[in-house]
Every structure is written in C-alpha cells, then in structure tokens.
Amino acid sequence: MQVGLFIPCYIDQCYPDVGLATVEILERFGCQCDYPTLQTCCGQPMANSGCTPQVKPLAEQLVRLFEKYDYVVAPSGSCVSMIRNHYAEYFAADDADFLKVKSSTYELCEFLTDVLGIRSIDGTFPHKVAFHSSCHGLRELRLGKCSELMSPQLDRIRDLLGGMKGIEFTTLQRADECCGFGGTFAVVEEGVSILMGKDRLDDFKNSGAKVVTATDVSCLMHLQGVSDRRKDGLKFMHVAEIFAGRQP
C-alpha cells in the first residue's frame, strides 16, 4: 500500500517531529510512505478568509500531486476536511482525479482504524491526559462522539490511545468545546480567541491533566501559546507523537 504523505504548513514549518512520528507509525503498520516535495498549503486559510480565486490553483496542485497514490494521509483533521468537504467547488463534478483524491484522503487516526483496521496501539505513556476534540475532526470527519449524541459511536482516537500502558484520561466538563483557534479567526478576533483558549485550558487544568493531546497541531499551537504565557505547566503533544513513543 503506497501512501502519499500530506504535511500541513504549520507542521512542516514549526512541528516537524509530528510529521516524522506520522511516518514512523505508518511504516510500523506496513505502509510505504512518499512525500511529494512540491506540495503546498491546501488553501484552507484563504478559503476561510473568502479568497476563493486564490484557493483554486492550490487545490489543483494538490490533486495533481496526490492522485497517483493508493491513499493520502495527513496528521490534521482540518486539512483533510478541507479536501474532502470543501474542494468540490474548485473542480468539475466528474473530475476523476479529484474524486479519487477526495475518496482516498484520510486523517491519520481515521486511516489507522477505518483502512488498516487497527483498534489500539501498543506502547507506554504513563501520564494523565486530556484529549482535545478538534472541531473539524469532530464535526466534519466524525472522528469521535459529539456530546449531544446519545447513540453509540466509535471514538477512534481514545480507542487507539487507550491501548497504551499507563495512560489515564481525565474527565472534562466540556468535552468538545472549541479551543478558540479557528484559523484566521484567531487573527481577526484575537480577544475572543484568547478568552476561549483560557476557558479550555481551565477545563484541562481542573481535570488534573498533565498532558493535552489532539489530532490537530493548530489547536495545540494556540493552546500552548496561551498556556505558556500563563505558566500553566501543561505539556502539549500531537497524538502521532504519543503513538510513536515520544514522552513529554
């Protein structure tokens, strides 16, 4: 199985170890990974800002680069959601290359569970962990269970992490509340974004968590920035880093 690795901009520039950890996990389970060096931003920041004409060439570039792979995997729910749920307006309805990329693009945890059939990951992580459900992964990809739903639902990330020895999940008062990042929202509504981040961090701290993890580094980046300024003492790790055996 050949996997095209799509690494979002902020991971490439600021958190490269998340990309390396993603490769380690995929290769552990038998995937052959390839990283197209001409890949660029998926266009989500421009789309969020209403700059639609600027998104189209980025979307076309991504499809050209990744249509040859069996699967496309990214350690980011928001970027995957952009491709799967918001790229259609930039392509013809019968564009075969786009339809192939759309149907074969997965967030990392989603790929591990839904394609590879993995239900837990061996390893040791003896820490109290708060899991932050990033909005795109939860609401658009349905990686976990939304708090308002009463029916049983697969919680992919918690199931995968739950197989690790020593890990202890904390109980949050608002399990699926937004962190306040929201891409360009954090720029145009800075004050509201920071207040939302502080509320989220208070919930983590009150739960007794020592480590905060999520599927999106963008959320973790925002939360860590606010936390560091408050000197909360919390550690922030992407789920791929935990899967790969990193420690805080």
PDB file of N, CA and C in Angstrom, residues 103-195:
ATOM      1  N   SER A 103     -11.832  10.682  -2.215  1.00  0.00           N
ATOM      2  CA  SER A 103     -12.261   9.431  -1.586  1.00  0.00           C
ATOM      3  C   SER A 103     -11.123   8.696  -0.888  1.00  0.00           C
ATOM      4  N   SER A 104      -9.882   9.037  -1.212  1.00  0.00           N
ATOM      5  CA  SER A 104      -8.746   8.296  -0.652  1.00  0.00           C
ATOM      6  C   SER A 104      -7.956   9.099   0.373  1.00  0.00           C
ATOM      7  N   THR A 105      -8.432  10.284   0.767  1.00  0.00           N
ATOM      8  CA  THR A 105      -7.729  11.135   1.724  1.00  0.00           C
ATOM      9  C   THR A 105      -8.275  10.916   3.124  1.00  0.00           C
ATOM     10  N   TYR A 106      -7.369  10.650   4.071  1.00  0.00           N
ATOM     11  CA  TYR A 106      -7.762  10.325   5.435  1.00  0.00           C
ATOM     12  C   TYR A 106      -6.901  11.073   6.451  1.00  0.00           C
ATOM     13  N   GLU A 107      -7.510  11.428   7.561  1.00  0.00           N
ATOM     14  CA  GLU A 107      -6.765  11.861   8.750  1.00  0.00           C
ATOM     15  C   GLU A 107      -6.072  10.628   9.326  1.00  0.00           C
ATOM     16  N   LEU A 108      -4.938  10.803   9.972  1.00  0.00           N
ATOM     17  CA  LEU A 108      -4.099   9.692  10.414  1.00  0.00           C
ATOM     18  C   LEU A 108      -4.867   8.654  11.235  1.00  0.00           C
ATOM     19  N   CYS A 109      -5.534   9.079  12.300  1.00  0.00           N
ATOM     20  CA  CYS A 109      -6.241   8.123  13.169  1.00  0.00           C
ATOM     21  C   CYS A 109      -7.371   7.434  12.423  1.00  0.00           C
ATOM     22  N   GLU A 110      -8.043   8.181  11.571  1.00  0.00           N
ATOM     23  CA  GLU A 110      -9.110   7.628  10.751  1.00  0.00           C
ATOM     24  C   GLU A 110      -8.569   6.555   9.811  1.00  0.00           C
ATOM     25  N   PHE A 111      -7.410   6.807   9.244  1.00  0.00           N
ATOM     26  CA  PHE A 111      -6.775   5.838   8.349  1.00  0.00           C
ATOM     27  C   PHE A 111      -6.390   4.569   9.110  1.00  0.00           C
ATOM     28  N   LEU A 112      -5.816   4.741  10.305  1.00  0.00           N
ATOM     29  CA  LEU A 112      -5.407   3.581  11.089  1.00  0.00           C
ATOM     30  C   LEU A 112      -6.599   2.691  11.432  1.00  0.00           C
ATOM     31  N   THR A 113      -7.712   3.289  11.804  1.00  0.00           N
ATOM     32  CA  THR A 113      -8.866   2.496  12.237  1.00  0.00           C
ATOM     33  C   THR A 113      -9.720   2.016  11.068  1.00  0.00           C
ATOM     34  N   ASP A 114     -10.043   2.921  10.134  1.00  0.00           N
ATOM     35  CA  ASP A 114     -11.015   2.602   9.091  1.00  0.00           C
ATOM     36  C   ASP A 114     -10.412   1.855   7.903  1.00  0.00           C
ATOM     37  N   VAL A 115      -9.134   2.098   7.627  1.00  0.00           N
ATOM     38  CA  VAL A 115      -8.498   1.431   6.476  1.00  0.00           C
ATOM     39  C   VAL A 115      -7.654   0.245   6.922  1.00  0.00           C
ATOM     40  N   LEU A 116      -6.804   0.457   7.929  1.00  0.00           N
ATOM     41  CA  LEU A 116      -5.914  -0.621   8.378  1.00  0.00           C
ATOM     42  C   LEU A 116      -6.565  -1.532   9.413  1.00  0.00           C
ATOM     43  N   GLY A 117      -7.688  -1.116   9.979  1.00  0.00           N
ATOM     44  CA  GLY A 117      -8.397  -1.959  10.934  1.00  0.00           C
ATOM     45  C   GLY A 117      -7.743  -2.057  12.301  1.00  0.00           C
ATOM     46  N   ILE A 118      -6.940  -1.062  12.664  1.00  0.00           N
ATOM     47  CA  ILE A 118      -6.244  -1.070  13.958  1.00  0.00           C
ATOM     48  C   ILE A 118      -7.163  -0.466  15.025  1.00  0.00           C
ATOM     49  N   ARG A 119      -7.262  -1.126  16.163  1.00  0.00           N
ATOM     50  CA  ARG A 119      -8.141  -0.664  17.223  1.00  0.00           C
ATOM     51  C   ARG A 119      -7.387  -0.143  18.446  1.00  0.00           C
ATOM     52  N   SER A 120      -6.132  -0.522  18.600  1.00  0.00           N
ATOM     53  CA  SER A 120      -5.317   0.006  19.692  1.00  0.00           C
ATOM     54  C   SER A 120      -3.860  -0.065  19.283  1.00  0.00           C
ATOM     55  N   ILE A 121      -3.042   0.739  19.926  1.00  0.00           N
ATOM     56  CA  ILE A 121      -1.612   0.808  19.603  1.00  0.00           C
ATOM     57  C   ILE A 121      -0.817   0.472  20.857  1.00  0.00           C
ATOM     58  N   ASP A 122       0.101  -0.450  20.709  1.00  0.00           N
ATOM     59  CA  ASP A 122       0.944  -0.842  21.838  1.00  0.00           C
ATOM     60  C   ASP A 122       1.932   0.268  22.181  1.00  0.00           C
ATOM     61  N   GLY A 123       2.221   0.379  23.438  1.00  0.00           N
ATOM     62  CA  GLY A 123       3.187   1.376  23.882  1.00  0.00           C
ATOM     63  C   GLY A 123       2.937   1.727  25.334  1.00  0.00           C
ATOM     64  N   THR A 124       3.754   2.618  25.849  1.00  0.00           N
ATOM     65  CA  THR A 124       3.643   3.056  27.239  1.00  0.00           C
ATOM     66  C   THR A 124       3.602   4.566  27.300  1.00  0.00           C
ATOM     67  N   PHE A 125       2.612   5.101  27.996  1.00  0.00           N
ATOM     68  CA  PHE A 125       2.509   6.547  28.185  1.00  0.00           C
ATOM     69  C   PHE A 125       1.901   6.801  29.562  1.00  0.00           C
ATOM     70  N   PRO A 126       2.723   6.751  30.622  1.00  0.00           N
ATOM     71  CA  PRO A 126       2.218   6.831  32.000  1.00  0.00           C
ATOM     72  C   PRO A 126       1.928   8.260  32.455  1.00  0.00           C
ATOM     73  N   HIS A 127       0.911   8.857  31.864  1.00  0.00           N
ATOM     74  CA  HIS A 127       0.597  10.253  32.172  1.00  0.00           C
ATOM     75  C   HIS A 127      -0.915  10.466  32.180  1.00  0.00           C
ATOM     76  N   LYS A 128      -1.347  11.509  32.897  1.00  0.00           N
ATOM     77  CA  LYS A 128      -2.757  11.910  32.896  1.00  0.00           C
ATOM     78  C   LYS A 128      -2.984  12.824  31.691  1.00  0.00           C
ATOM     79  N   VAL A 129      -3.879  12.400  30.818  1.00  0.00           N
ATOM     80  CA  VAL A 129      -4.035  13.046  29.512  1.00  0.00           C
ATOM     81  C   VAL A 129      -5.442  13.608  29.340  1.00  0.00           C
ATOM     82  N   ALA A 130      -5.512  14.839  28.866  1.00  0.00           N
ATOM     83  CA  ALA A 130      -6.778  15.421  28.425  1.00  0.00           C
ATOM     84  C   ALA A 130      -6.785  15.397  26.904  1.00  0.00           C
ATOM     85  N   PHE A 131      -7.831  14.840  26.330  1.00  0.00           N
ATOM     86  CA  PHE A 131      -7.929  14.809  24.865  1.00  0.00           C
ATOM     87  C   PHE A 131      -8.802  15.958  24.395  1.00  0.00           C
ATOM     88  N   HIS A 132      -8.234  16.796  23.514  1.00  0.00           N
ATOM     89  CA  HIS A 132      -8.981  17.909  22.935  1.00  0.00           C
ATOM     90  C   HIS A 132      -9.556  17.477  21.599  1.00  0.00           C
ATOM     91  N   SER A 133     -10.882  17.486  21.489  1.00  0.00           N
ATOM     92  CA  SER A 133     -11.554  17.126  20.235  1.00  0.00           C
ATOM     93  C   SER A 133     -11.578  18.338  19.313  1.00  0.00           C
ATOM     94  N   SER A 134     -10.699  18.369  18.349  1.00  0.00           N
ATOM     95  CA  SER A 134     -10.643  19.488  17.414  1.00  0.00           C
ATOM     96  C   SER A 134     -11.925  19.541  16.585  1.00  0.00           C
ATOM     97  N   CYS A 135     -12.408  20.746  16.326  1.00  0.00           N
ATOM     98  CA  CYS A 135     -13.735  20.921  15.731  1.00  0.00           C
ATOM     99  C   CYS A 135     -13.896  20.240  14.373  1.00  0.00           C
ATOM    100  N   HIS A 136     -12.940  20.423  13.461  1.00  0.00           N
ATOM    101  CA  HIS A 136     -13.080  19.830  12.135  1.00  0.00           C
ATOM    102  C   HIS A 136     -13.101  18.304  12.211  1.00  0.00           C
ATOM    103  N   GLY A 137     -12.214  17.746  13.017  1.00  0.00           N
ATOM    104  CA  GLY A 137     -12.174  16.300  13.148  1.00  0.00           C
ATOM    105  C   GLY A 137     -13.452  15.748  13.752  1.00  0.00           C
ATOM    106  N   LEU A 138     -14.004  16.480  14.708  1.00  0.00           N
ATOM    107  CA  LEU A 138     -15.212  16.015  15.389  1.00  0.00           C
ATOM    108  C   LEU A 138     -16.464  16.267  14.559  1.00  0.00           C
ATOM    109  N   ARG A 139     -16.644  17.483  14.095  1.00  0.00           N
ATOM    110  CA  ARG A 139     -17.896  17.870  13.445  1.00  0.00           C
ATOM    111  C   ARG A 139     -17.961  17.524  11.962  1.00  0.00           C
ATOM    112  N   GLU A 140     -16.831  17.518  11.285  1.00  0.00           N
ATOM    113  CA  GLU A 140     -16.864  17.274   9.845  1.00  0.00           C
ATOM    114  C   GLU A 140     -16.356  15.887   9.457  1.00  0.00           C
ATOM    115  N   LEU A 141     -15.432  15.325  10.235  1.00  0.00           N
ATOM    116  CA  LEU A 141     -14.935  13.978   9.936  1.00  0.00           C
ATOM    117  C   LEU A 141     -15.543  12.921  10.849  1.00  0.00           C
ATOM    118  N   ARG A 142     -16.160  13.333  11.941  1.00  0.00           N
ATOM    119  CA  ARG A 142     -16.778  12.411  12.897  1.00  0.00           C
ATOM    120  C   ARG A 142     -15.775  11.398  13.441  1.00  0.00           C
ATOM    121  N   LEU A 143     -14.617  11.909  13.878  1.00  0.00           N
ATOM    122  CA  LEU A 143     -13.593  11.028  14.436  1.00  0.00           C
ATOM    123  C   LEU A 143     -13.974  10.511  15.819  1.00  0.00           C
ATOM    124  N   GLY A 144     -14.848  11.227  16.496  1.00  0.00           N
ATOM    125  CA  GLY A 144     -15.277  10.828  17.829  1.00  0.00           C
ATOM    126  C   GLY A 144     -16.746  11.107  18.023  1.00  0.00           C
ATOM    127  N   LYS A 145     -17.198  10.967  19.240  1.00  0.00           N
ATOM    128  CA  LYS A 145     -18.613  11.152  19.554  1.00  0.00           C
ATOM    129  C   LYS A 145     -18.871  12.565  20.040  1.00  0.00           C
ATOM    130  N   CYS A 146     -19.834  13.242  19.395  1.00  0.00           N
ATOM    131  CA  CYS A 146     -20.243  14.566  19.832  1.00  0.00           C
ATOM    132  C   CYS A 146     -21.066  14.439  21.114  1.00  0.00           C
ATOM    133  N   SER A 147     -20.912  15.391  22.016  1.00  0.00           N
ATOM    134  CA  SER A 147     -21.532  15.278  23.334  1.00  0.00           C
ATOM    135  C   SER A 147     -23.056  15.274  23.283  1.00  0.00           C
ATOM    136  N   GLU A 148     -23.642  15.851  22.219  1.00  0.00           N
ATOM    137  CA  GLU A 148     -25.106  15.910  22.160  1.00  0.00           C
ATOM    138  C   GLU A 148     -25.732  14.620  21.615  1.00  0.00           C
ATOM    139  N   LEU A 149     -24.908  13.696  21.124  1.00  0.00           N
ATOM    140  CA  LEU A 149     -25.431  12.452  20.572  1.00  0.00           C
ATOM    141  C   LEU A 149     -25.516  11.384  21.653  1.00  0.00           C
ATOM    142  N   MET A 150     -26.647  10.703  21.708  1.00  0.00           N
ATOM    143  CA  MET A 150     -26.859   9.672  22.712  1.00  0.00           C
ATOM    144  C   MET A 150     -26.538   8.265  22.196  1.00  0.00           C
ATOM    145  N   SER A 151     -26.509   8.107  20.874  1.00  0.00           N
ATOM    146  CA  SER A 151     -26.290   6.783  20.293  1.00  0.00           C
ATOM    147  C   SER A 151     -24.819   6.385  20.375  1.00  0.00           C
ATOM    148  N   PRO A 152     -24.522   5.079  20.415  1.00  0.00           N
ATOM    149  CA  PRO A 152     -23.124   4.616  20.443  1.00  0.00           C
ATOM    150  C   PRO A 152     -22.390   5.059  19.187  1.00  0.00           C
ATOM    151  N   GLN A 153     -21.132   5.405  19.351  1.00  0.00           N
ATOM    152  CA  GLN A 153     -20.341   5.852  18.215  1.00  0.00           C
ATOM    153  C   GLN A 153     -18.871   5.569  18.474  1.00  0.00           C
ATOM    154  N   LEU A 154     -18.159   5.168  17.424  1.00  0.00           N
ATOM    155  CA  LEU A 154     -16.740   4.882  17.541  1.00  0.00           C
ATOM    156  C   LEU A 154     -15.971   6.143  17.914  1.00  0.00           C
ATOM    157  N   ASP A 155     -15.100   6.038  18.898  1.00  0.00           N
ATOM    158  CA  ASP A 155     -14.246   7.153  19.308  1.00  0.00           C
ATOM    159  C   ASP A 155     -12.822   6.748  18.960  1.00  0.00           C
ATOM    160  N   ARG A 156     -12.438   7.019  17.736  1.00  0.00           N
ATOM    161  CA  ARG A 156     -11.213   6.462  17.163  1.00  0.00           C
ATOM    162  C   ARG A 156      -9.964   6.791  17.973  1.00  0.00           C
ATOM    163  N   ILE A 157      -9.800   8.050  18.325  1.00  0.00           N
ATOM    164  CA  ILE A 157      -8.545   8.463  18.951  1.00  0.00           C
ATOM    165  C   ILE A 157      -8.422   7.907  20.358  1.00  0.00           C
ATOM    166  N   ARG A 158      -9.478   8.007  21.139  1.00  0.00           N
ATOM    167  CA  ARG A 158      -9.431   7.483  22.501  1.00  0.00           C
ATOM    168  C   ARG A 158      -9.223   5.970  22.497  1.00  0.00           C
ATOM    169  N   ASP A 159      -9.812   5.273  21.525  1.00  0.00           N
ATOM    170  CA  ASP A 159      -9.621   3.830  21.440  1.00  0.00           C
ATOM    171  C   ASP A 159      -8.163   3.492  21.136  1.00  0.00           C
ATOM    172  N   LEU A 160      -7.568   4.231  20.194  1.00  0.00           N
ATOM    173  CA  LEU A 160      -6.170   3.975  19.840  1.00  0.00           C
ATOM    174  C   LEU A 160      -5.241   4.278  21.016  1.00  0.00           C
ATOM    175  N   LEU A 161      -5.455   5.419  21.658  1.00  0.00           N
ATOM    176  CA  LEU A 161      -4.615   5.785  22.799  1.00  0.00           C
ATOM    177  C   LEU A 161      -4.845   4.859  23.993  1.00  0.00           C
ATOM    178  N   GLY A 162      -6.080   4.378  24.126  1.00  0.00           N
ATOM    179  CA  GLY A 162      -6.424   3.572  25.288  1.00  0.00           C
ATOM    180  C   GLY A 162      -5.682   2.259  25.389  1.00  0.00           C
ATOM    181  N   GLY A 163      -5.075   1.817  24.300  1.00  0.00           N
ATOM    182  CA  GLY A 163      -4.301   0.582  24.327  1.00  0.00           C
ATOM    183  C   GLY A 163      -2.906   0.749  24.892  1.00  0.00           C
ATOM    184  N   MET A 164      -2.510   1.975  25.192  1.00  0.00           N
ATOM    185  CA  MET A 164      -1.167   2.234  25.696  1.00  0.00           C
ATOM    186  C   MET A 164      -1.130   2.059  27.216  1.00  0.00           C
ATOM    187  N   LYS A 165      -0.082   1.446  27.700  1.00  0.00           N
ATOM    188  CA  LYS A 165       0.036   1.164  29.135  1.00  0.00           C
ATOM    189  C   LYS A 165       0.264   2.455  29.925  1.00  0.00           C
ATOM    190  N   GLY A 166      -0.442   2.581  31.038  1.00  0.00           N
ATOM    191  CA  GLY A 166      -0.217   3.685  31.957  1.00  0.00           C
ATOM    192  C   GLY A 166      -0.977   4.952  31.657  1.00  0.00           C
ATOM    193  N   ILE A 167      -1.595   5.040  30.500  1.00  0.00           N
ATOM    194  CA  ILE A 167      -2.298   6.284  30.167  1.00  0.00           C
ATOM    195  C   ILE A 167      -3.576   6.399  30.984  1.00  0.00           C
ATOM    196  N   GLU A 168      -3.884   7.621  31.422  1.00  0.00           N
ATOM    197  CA  GLU A 168      -5.094   7.879  32.194  1.00  0.00           C
ATOM    198  C   GLU A 168      -5.791   9.101  31.612  1.00  0.00           C
ATOM    199  N   PHE A 169      -6.994   8.902  31.102  1.00  0.00           N
ATOM    200  CA  PHE A 169      -7.752  10.010  30.534  1.00  0.00           C
ATOM    201  C   PHE A 169      -8.471  10.773  31.645  1.00  0.00           C
ATOM    202  N   THR A 170      -8.420  12.090  31.583  1.00  0.00           N
ATOM    203  CA  THR A 170      -9.150  12.896  32.547  1.00  0.00           C
ATOM    204  C   THR A 170     -10.554  13.189  32.012  1.00  0.00           C
ATOM    205  N   THR A 171     -11.448  13.557  32.922  1.00  0.00           N
ATOM    206  CA  THR A 171     -12.828  13.872  32.558  1.00  0.00           C
ATOM    207  C   THR A 171     -12.995  15.383  32.471  1.00  0.00           C
ATOM    208  N   LEU A 172     -13.406  15.845  31.297  1.00  0.00           N
ATOM    209  CA  LEU A 172     -13.591  17.276  31.079  1.00  0.00           C
ATOM    210  C   LEU A 172     -15.054  17.660  31.264  1.00  0.00           C
ATOM    211  N   GLN A 173     -15.291  18.886  31.696  1.00  0.00           N
ATOM    212  CA  GLN A 173     -16.658  19.374  31.846  1.00  0.00           C
ATOM    213  C   GLN A 173     -17.304  19.659  30.490  1.00  0.00           C
ATOM    214  N   ARG A 174     -16.488  20.099  29.538  1.00  0.00           N
ATOM    215  CA  ARG A 174     -17.000  20.413  28.200  1.00  0.00           C
ATOM    216  C   ARG A 174     -16.094  19.702  27.193  1.00  0.00           C
ATOM    217  N   ALA A 175     -16.422  18.463  26.936  1.00  0.00           N
ATOM    218  CA  ALA A 175     -15.516  17.577  26.216  1.00  0.00           C
ATOM    219  C   ALA A 175     -15.240  18.017  24.783  1.00  0.00           C
ATOM    220  N   ASP A 176     -16.189  18.657  24.127  1.00  0.00           N
ATOM    221  CA  ASP A 176     -15.969  19.010  22.717  1.00  0.00           C
ATOM    222  C   ASP A 176     -16.093  20.514  22.461  1.00  0.00           C
ATOM    223  N   GLU A 177     -15.655  21.308  23.411  1.00  0.00           N
ATOM    224  CA  GLU A 177     -15.675  22.760  23.233  1.00  0.00           C
ATOM    225  C   GLU A 177     -14.493  23.209  22.377  1.00  0.00           C
ATOM    226  N   CYS A 178     -14.730  24.225  21.549  1.00  0.00           N
ATOM    227  CA  CYS A 178     -13.689  24.776  20.677  1.00  0.00           C
ATOM    228  C   CYS A 178     -12.597  25.444  21.513  1.00  0.00           C
ATOM    229  N   CYS A 179     -11.356  25.363  21.013  1.00  0.00           N
ATOM    230  CA  CYS A 179     -10.227  25.976  21.716  1.00  0.00           C
ATOM    231  C   CYS A 179     -10.105  27.464  21.427  1.00  0.00           C
ATOM    232  N   GLY A 180     -10.794  27.934  20.368  1.00  0.00           N
ATOM    233  CA  GLY A 180     -10.721  29.346  20.026  1.00  0.00           C
ATOM    234  C   GLY A 180      -9.788  29.679  18.889  1.00  0.00           C
ATOM    235  N   PHE A 181      -9.072  28.673  18.344  1.00  0.00           N
ATOM    236  CA  PHE A 181      -8.123  28.980  17.268  1.00  0.00           C
ATOM    237  C   PHE A 181      -8.868  29.339  15.983  1.00  0.00           C
ATOM    238  N   GLY A 182      -9.492  28.358  15.354  1.00  0.00           N
ATOM    239  CA  GLY A 182     -10.329  28.634  14.185  1.00  0.00           C
ATOM    240  C   GLY A 182      -9.598  29.257  13.017  1.00  0.00           C
ATOM    241  N   GLY A 183      -8.308  28.962  12.846  1.00  0.00           N
ATOM    242  CA  GLY A 183      -7.567  29.501  11.704  1.00  0.00           C
ATOM    243  C   GLY A 183      -7.468  31.014  11.760  1.00  0.00           C
ATOM    244  N   THR A 184      -7.979  31.677  10.712  1.00  0.00           N
ATOM    245  CA  THR A 184      -7.882  33.133  10.657  1.00  0.00           C
ATOM    246  C   THR A 184      -8.755  33.818  11.719  1.00  0.00           C
ATOM    247  N   PHE A 185      -9.662  33.076  12.339  1.00  0.00           N
ATOM    248  CA  PHE A 185     -10.471  33.637  13.434  1.00  0.00           C
ATOM    249  C   PHE A 185      -9.571  34.150  14.554  1.00  0.00           C
ATOM    250  N   ALA A 186      -8.474  33.426  14.834  1.00  0.00           N
ATOM    251  CA  ALA A 186      -7.556  33.816  15.904  1.00  0.00           C
ATOM    252  C   ALA A 186      -6.853  35.132  15.594  1.00  0.00           C
ATOM    253  N   VAL A 187      -6.853  35.520  14.319  1.00  0.00           N
ATOM    254  CA  VAL A 187      -6.226  36.781  13.920  1.00  0.00           C
ATOM    255  C   VAL A 187      -7.237  37.924  13.939  1.00  0.00           C
ATOM    256  N   VAL A 188      -8.400  37.683  13.330  1.00  0.00           N
ATOM    257  CA  VAL A 188      -9.382  38.773  13.205  1.00  0.00           C
ATOM    258  C   VAL A 188     -10.200  38.960  14.488  1.00  0.00           C
ATOM    259  N   GLU A 189     -10.273  37.942  15.330  1.00  0.00           N
ATOM    260  CA  GLU A 189     -10.992  38.047  16.607  1.00  0.00           C
ATOM    261  C   GLU A 189     -10.063  37.603  17.739  1.00  0.00           C
ATOM    262  N   GLU A 190      -8.931  38.260  17.834  1.00  0.00           N
ATOM    263  CA  GLU A 190      -7.879  37.862  18.769  1.00  0.00           C
ATOM    264  C   GLU A 190      -8.374  37.772  20.211  1.00  0.00           C
ATOM    265  N   GLY A 191      -9.106  38.782  20.673  1.00  0.00           N
ATOM    266  CA  GLY A 191      -9.542  38.800  22.063  1.00  0.00           C
ATOM    267  C   GLY A 191     -10.470  37.644  22.395  1.00  0.00           C
ATOM    268  N   VAL A 192     -11.443  37.391  21.535  1.00  0.00           N
ATOM    269  CA  VAL A 192     -12.371  36.286  21.760  1.00  0.00           C
ATOM    270  C   VAL A 192     -11.626  34.950  21.705  1.00  0.00           C
ATOM    271  N   SER A 193     -10.718  34.833  20.746  1.00  0.00           N
ATOM    272  CA  SER A 193      -9.941  33.606  20.588  1.00  0.00           C
ATOM    273  C   SER A 193      -9.152  33.281  21.860  1.00  0.00           C
ATOM    274  N   ILE A 194      -8.510  34.277  22.431  1.00  0.00           N
ATOM    275  CA  ILE A 194      -7.712  34.062  23.643  1.00  0.00           C
ATOM    276  C   ILE A 194      -8.598  33.684  24.826  1.00  0.00           C
ATOM    277  N   LEU A 195      -9.742  34.353  24.969  1.00  0.00           N
ATOM    278  CA  LEU A 195     -10.656  34.023  26.068  1.00  0.00           C
ATOM    279  C   LEU A 195     -11.167  32.584  25.940  1.00  0.00           C
TER     280      LEU A 195
END
